[in-house]
Tab-separated table of C-alpha atoms in Angstrom:
chain	number	residue	atom	x	y	z
V	127	MET	CA	0.003	-0.024	-0.057
V	128	LEU	CA	2.374	2.700	-1.328
V	129	ARG	CA	1.221	6.340	-1.317
V	130	ASN	CA	2.791	9.494	-2.713
V	131	LYS	CA	3.484	11.286	0.561
V	132	THR	CA	6.537	13.338	1.551
V	133	PHE	CA	8.219	12.705	4.812
V	134	SER	CA	8.646	16.457	5.467
V	135	LYS	CA	4.901	16.921	5.356
V	136	ALA	CA	4.385	14.067	7.798
V	137	VAL	CA	7.015	15.466	10.135
V	138	PHE	CA	5.526	18.895	10.057
V	139	ALA	CA	2.062	17.608	10.753
V	140	THR	CA	3.302	15.476	13.592
V	141	LEU	CA	5.300	18.212	15.268
V	142	ALA	CA	2.419	20.657	14.918
V	143	GLY	CA	-0.038	18.177	16.332
V	144	VAL	CA	2.217	17.063	19.190
V	145	GLY	CA	3.013	20.737	19.947
V	146	MET	CA	-0.679	21.653	20.183
V	147	ILE	CA	-1.458	18.610	22.344
V	148	THR	CA	1.506	19.345	24.574
V	149	MET	CA	0.477	22.955	25.135
V	150	LEU	CA	-3.069	21.828	25.909
V	151	ALA	CA	-1.685	19.144	28.309
V	152	GLN	CA	0.397	21.816	30.056
V	153	GLN	CA	-2.628	24.051	30.439
V	154	LEU	CA	-4.430	21.131	32.067
V	155	HIS	CA	-1.370	20.373	34.270
V	156	ALA	CA	-0.798	17.061	32.596
V	157	GLU	CA	2.655	15.433	32.417
V	158	THR	CA	4.461	15.168	29.117
V	159	THR	CA	7.640	13.114	28.611
V	160	VAL	CA	10.152	13.595	25.774
V	161	THR	CA	12.910	10.997	25.200
V	162	THR	CA	15.714	11.172	22.683
V	163	SER	CA	17.781	8.031	22.038
V	164	ILE	CA	20.607	6.718	19.919
V	165	GLU	CA	19.392	3.513	18.179
V	166	THR	CA	21.386	0.738	16.464
V	167	ILE	CA	19.932	-2.307	14.745
V	168	ARG	CA	21.616	-5.301	13.120
V	169	THR	CA	19.507	-7.352	10.719
V	170	ASP	CA	20.388	-10.784	9.364
V	171	VAL	CA	18.772	-11.573	5.967
V	172	GLY	CA	19.788	-14.994	4.744
V	173	GLY	CA	23.422	-14.592	5.961
V	174	LEU	CA	23.568	-10.957	4.827
V	175	THR	CA	24.112	-8.493	7.632
V	176	LEU	CA	22.591	-4.977	7.485
V	177	ASP	CA	23.425	-2.349	10.112
V	178	TYR	CA	21.213	0.627	10.964
V	179	ALA	CA	22.104	3.620	13.106
V	180	GLY	CA	19.944	6.603	13.892
V	181	LEU	CA	18.137	8.870	16.304
V	182	LYS	CA	14.714	8.329	17.891
V	183	THR	CA	12.497	10.872	19.631
V	184	GLU	CA	9.473	9.835	21.680
V	185	VAL	CA	6.845	12.127	23.087
V	186	GLU	CA	4.042	10.892	25.385
V	187	GLY	CA	1.485	12.393	27.697
V	188	GLY	CA	-2.129	12.721	28.497
V	189	PHE	CA	-4.853	14.201	30.625
V	190	GLY	CA	-7.920	12.592	32.107
V	191	GLY	CA	-8.625	9.375	30.228
V	192	LEU	CA	-7.037	10.679	27.018
V	193	HIS	CA	-3.411	9.811	26.250
V	194	TYR	CA	-1.117	10.030	23.266
V	195	ASP	CA	2.401	9.240	22.109
V	196	ALA	CA	4.433	9.896	18.955
V	197	THR	CA	7.700	8.329	17.855
V	198	LEU	CA	9.898	9.809	15.144
V	199	SER	CA	13.104	8.058	14.021
V	200	ALA	CA	15.604	8.801	11.305
V	201	GLY	CA	18.770	6.979	10.384
V	202	ASP	CA	20.903	5.179	7.816
V	203	MET	CA	20.999	1.502	6.785
V	204	GLU	CA	24.065	0.701	4.675
V	205	GLY	CA	23.989	4.087	2.954
V	206	VAL	CA	20.150	4.117	2.487
V	207	GLY	CA	18.065	6.623	4.439
V	208	ALA	CA	15.316	5.239	6.670
V	209	ARG	CA	12.466	7.120	8.345
V	210	ASP	CA	9.683	6.083	10.713
V	211	LEU	CA	6.776	7.990	12.242
V	212	ASP	CA	4.237	6.549	14.564
V	213	ILE	CA	1.378	8.419	16.229
V	214	ARG	CA	-0.962	6.721	18.684
V	215	ALA	CA	-3.842	8.054	20.778
V	216	GLY	CA	-6.573	6.508	22.893
V	217	TYR	CA	-9.143	7.065	25.597
V	218	LEU	CA	-9.565	4.784	28.654
V	219	PHE	CA	-12.979	4.767	30.295
V	220	GLY	CA	-12.516	4.351	34.013
V	221	ASP	CA	-8.740	3.900	33.351
V	222	VAL	CA	-9.594	0.335	32.126
V	223	ALA	CA	-10.471	0.118	28.449
V	224	GLY	CA	-11.494	2.198	25.422
V	225	PRO	CA	-10.930	3.062	21.753
V	226	ALA	CA	-7.552	3.520	20.118
V	227	VAL	CA	-6.313	5.003	16.836
V	228	ALA	CA	-2.830	4.985	15.226
V	229	TYR	CA	-1.037	6.406	12.191
V	230	GLU	CA	2.137	4.727	10.875
V	231	TYR	CA	4.491	5.995	8.201
V	232	ALA	CA	7.734	4.333	7.018
V	233	LYS	CA	10.202	5.193	4.266
V	234	ILE	CA	13.282	3.364	3.178
V	235	GLY	CA	15.188	4.865	0.251
V	236	SER	CA	12.489	5.963	-2.242
V	237	GLU	CA	9.844	3.500	-1.018
V	238	ALA	CA	7.196	4.745	1.378
V	239	MET	CA	4.185	3.235	3.078
V	240	ASP	CA	1.625	4.538	5.512
V	241	ARG	CA	-1.551	3.273	7.209
V	242	VAL	CA	-4.238	4.263	9.655
V	243	LEU	CA	-5.355	1.786	12.295
V	244	VAL	CA	-8.292	1.746	14.702
V	245	GLY	CA	-9.188	-0.649	17.536
V	246	ILE	CA	-9.304	-1.085	21.315
V	247	GLU	CA	-6.855	-0.922	24.262
V	248	GLY	CA	-6.822	-1.580	27.932
V	249	ALA	CA	-4.703	-1.060	31.035
V	250	TYR	CA	-4.590	-2.455	34.534
V	251	SER	CA	-2.610	-1.715	37.728
V	252	LEU	CA	-1.528	-4.949	39.362
V	253	SER	CA	-0.155	-2.951	42.333
V	254	ASP	CA	1.192	0.493	43.070
V	255	ALA	CA	4.519	-0.693	41.413
V	256	ALA	CA	3.320	-2.887	38.528
V	257	LYS	CA	1.179	-1.921	35.515
V	258	VAL	CA	0.236	-3.823	32.371
V	259	GLY	CA	-1.536	-2.786	29.169
V	260	GLY	CA	-2.469	-3.925	25.698
V	261	ARG	CA	-3.667	-2.703	22.339
V	262	LEU	CA	-5.270	-4.357	19.293
V	263	VAL	CA	-5.631	-2.127	16.205
V	264	SER	CA	-6.336	-3.006	12.539
V	265	ASP	CA	-5.677	-1.233	9.239
V	266	ILE	CA	-8.843	0.559	8.158
V	267	ASP	CA	-8.127	-0.418	4.502
V	268	GLU	CA	-7.530	-4.071	5.362
V	269	PHE	CA	-9.658	-4.303	8.492
V	270	GLY	CA	-9.368	-7.667	10.208
V	271	ASP	CA	-6.549	-8.871	7.976
V	272	ASP	CA	-3.683	-6.463	8.699
V	273	TYR	CA	-3.359	-5.684	12.426
V	274	THR	CA	-0.998	-4.910	15.338
V	275	LEU	CA	-1.183	-6.459	18.793
V	276	THR	CA	0.801	-4.941	21.557
V	277	LEU	CA	1.282	-5.989	25.209
V	278	ASP	CA	3.381	-3.939	27.634
V	279	GLY	CA	4.146	-3.501	31.282
V	280	ASP	CA	6.469	-1.840	33.772
V	281	TYR	CA	7.567	-2.416	37.307
V	282	ALA	CA	8.975	0.198	39.660
V	283	LEU	CA	11.777	-1.288	41.724
V	284	GLY	CA	12.276	1.860	43.773
V	285	GLU	CA	15.287	4.242	44.111
V	286	GLY	CA	14.287	5.751	40.745
V	287	LEU	CA	14.616	2.514	38.715
V	288	THR	CA	11.750	1.097	36.638
V	289	LEU	CA	11.887	-2.042	34.447
V	290	THR	CA	9.931	-2.030	31.190
V	291	GLY	CA	8.872	-4.682	28.689
V	292	GLU	CA	6.855	-4.860	25.469
V	293	TYR	CA	5.751	-7.472	22.970
V	294	GLU	CA	4.330	-6.674	19.538
V	295	HIS	CA	2.927	-8.889	16.876
V	296	VAL	CA	2.279	-7.349	13.408
V	297	ARG	CA	0.382	-8.944	10.492
V	298	LEU	CA	0.913	-7.019	7.265
V	299	GLY	CA	-0.345	-8.823	4.181
V	300	THR	CA	0.967	-12.328	4.346
V	301	MET	CA	3.919	-11.400	6.572
V	302	ASP	CA	4.008	-11.850	10.403
V	303	SER	CA	6.531	-10.303	12.656
V	304	ASP	CA	7.239	-10.494	16.368
V	305	GLU	CA	9.222	-7.958	18.415
V	306	ALA	CA	10.209	-8.050	22.027
V	307	LYS	CA	11.712	-5.135	24.019
V	308	ILE	CA	13.200	-5.179	27.526
V	309	GLY	CA	14.461	-2.004	29.119
V	310	ALA	CA	15.024	0.100	32.198
V	311	ARG	CA	14.547	3.706	33.180
V	312	TYR	CA	16.517	5.450	35.873
V	313	GLY	CA	15.567	8.807	37.341
V	314	LEU	CA	18.343	11.302	37.641
V	315	THR	CA	16.137	14.020	39.075
V	316	GLU	CA	12.339	14.536	39.261
V	317	ALA	CA	12.387	15.897	35.735
V	318	ALA	CA	15.257	13.939	34.038
V	319	PHE	CA	15.950	10.262	33.505
V	320	LEU	CA	18.134	7.772	31.580
V	321	ASP	CA	16.399	5.229	29.286
V	322	GLY	CA	17.724	2.048	27.644
V	323	LYS	CA	16.289	-0.911	25.786
V	324	VAL	CA	17.364	-4.032	24.000
V	325	THR	CA	15.152	-5.353	21.174
V	326	TYR	CA	14.705	-8.542	19.159
V	327	THR	CA	12.568	-8.955	16.048
V	328	ASP	CA	11.674	-12.048	14.050
V	329	ALA	CA	9.948	-11.418	10.686
V	330	GLU	CA	9.422	-14.551	8.642
V	331	GLY	CA	12.996	-15.749	9.441
V	332	VAL	CA	14.637	-12.336	9.238
V	333	ASP	CA	16.282	-11.616	12.604
V	334	ALA	CA	17.076	-8.208	13.930
V	335	THR	CA	18.660	-7.194	17.273
V	336	GLY	CA	18.822	-3.617	18.511
V	337	VAL	CA	19.984	-1.309	21.335
V	338	GLU	CA	18.588	2.067	22.383
V	339	ALA	CA	20.129	4.428	24.867
V	340	GLY	CA	18.994	7.979	25.603
V	341	ILE	CA	17.913	10.634	28.019
V	342	GLY	CA	14.451	11.965	28.749
V	343	PHE	CA	12.683	14.841	30.458
V	344	SER	CA	9.263	15.198	32.039
V	345	PHE	CA	7.456	18.532	32.337
């Protein structure tokens, strides 16, 4: 599903939208978190190794039952430019479950693809320290056939350290992929923290391992 869209327009729309939501969130005294990370990924395709290196910026926040997050990444894979943009939003009724919507854009070299997904999500606090959540969204153009299932959780160990985990299964056409992320976040101050993750992806026999390390701020 290729569409003639420019990445610059997508970036501008995302930054404008996130900026507006962030300003509104600040007016409502909601917390917004911005994290910038260095990302490296090594992919093994039939014995051929491809290395990717780039930067990733994540913005997340919310107010009331509404929450949002956006991820923008840009880098280079063996001399070929790669760009990704993900925007997600949802509303939890009673902080338990509700509707979800997402927009995804990806470009490698001259090939670009985007899609809009809708579905449901949920969250539950197991304790004051442990939280779990999940989301199931499907492409509006291929509803029920192309979808993304995400499960995540975090556990606060105390002393500013929080462990995080995420599993994501994606069905796109006839291809299935599974990705697992394990990470940790360490608070430097009330407003700043260090963030790190290791990732593993299996997409129809194509393996990819990655590392992310960055710093974030809450305001």
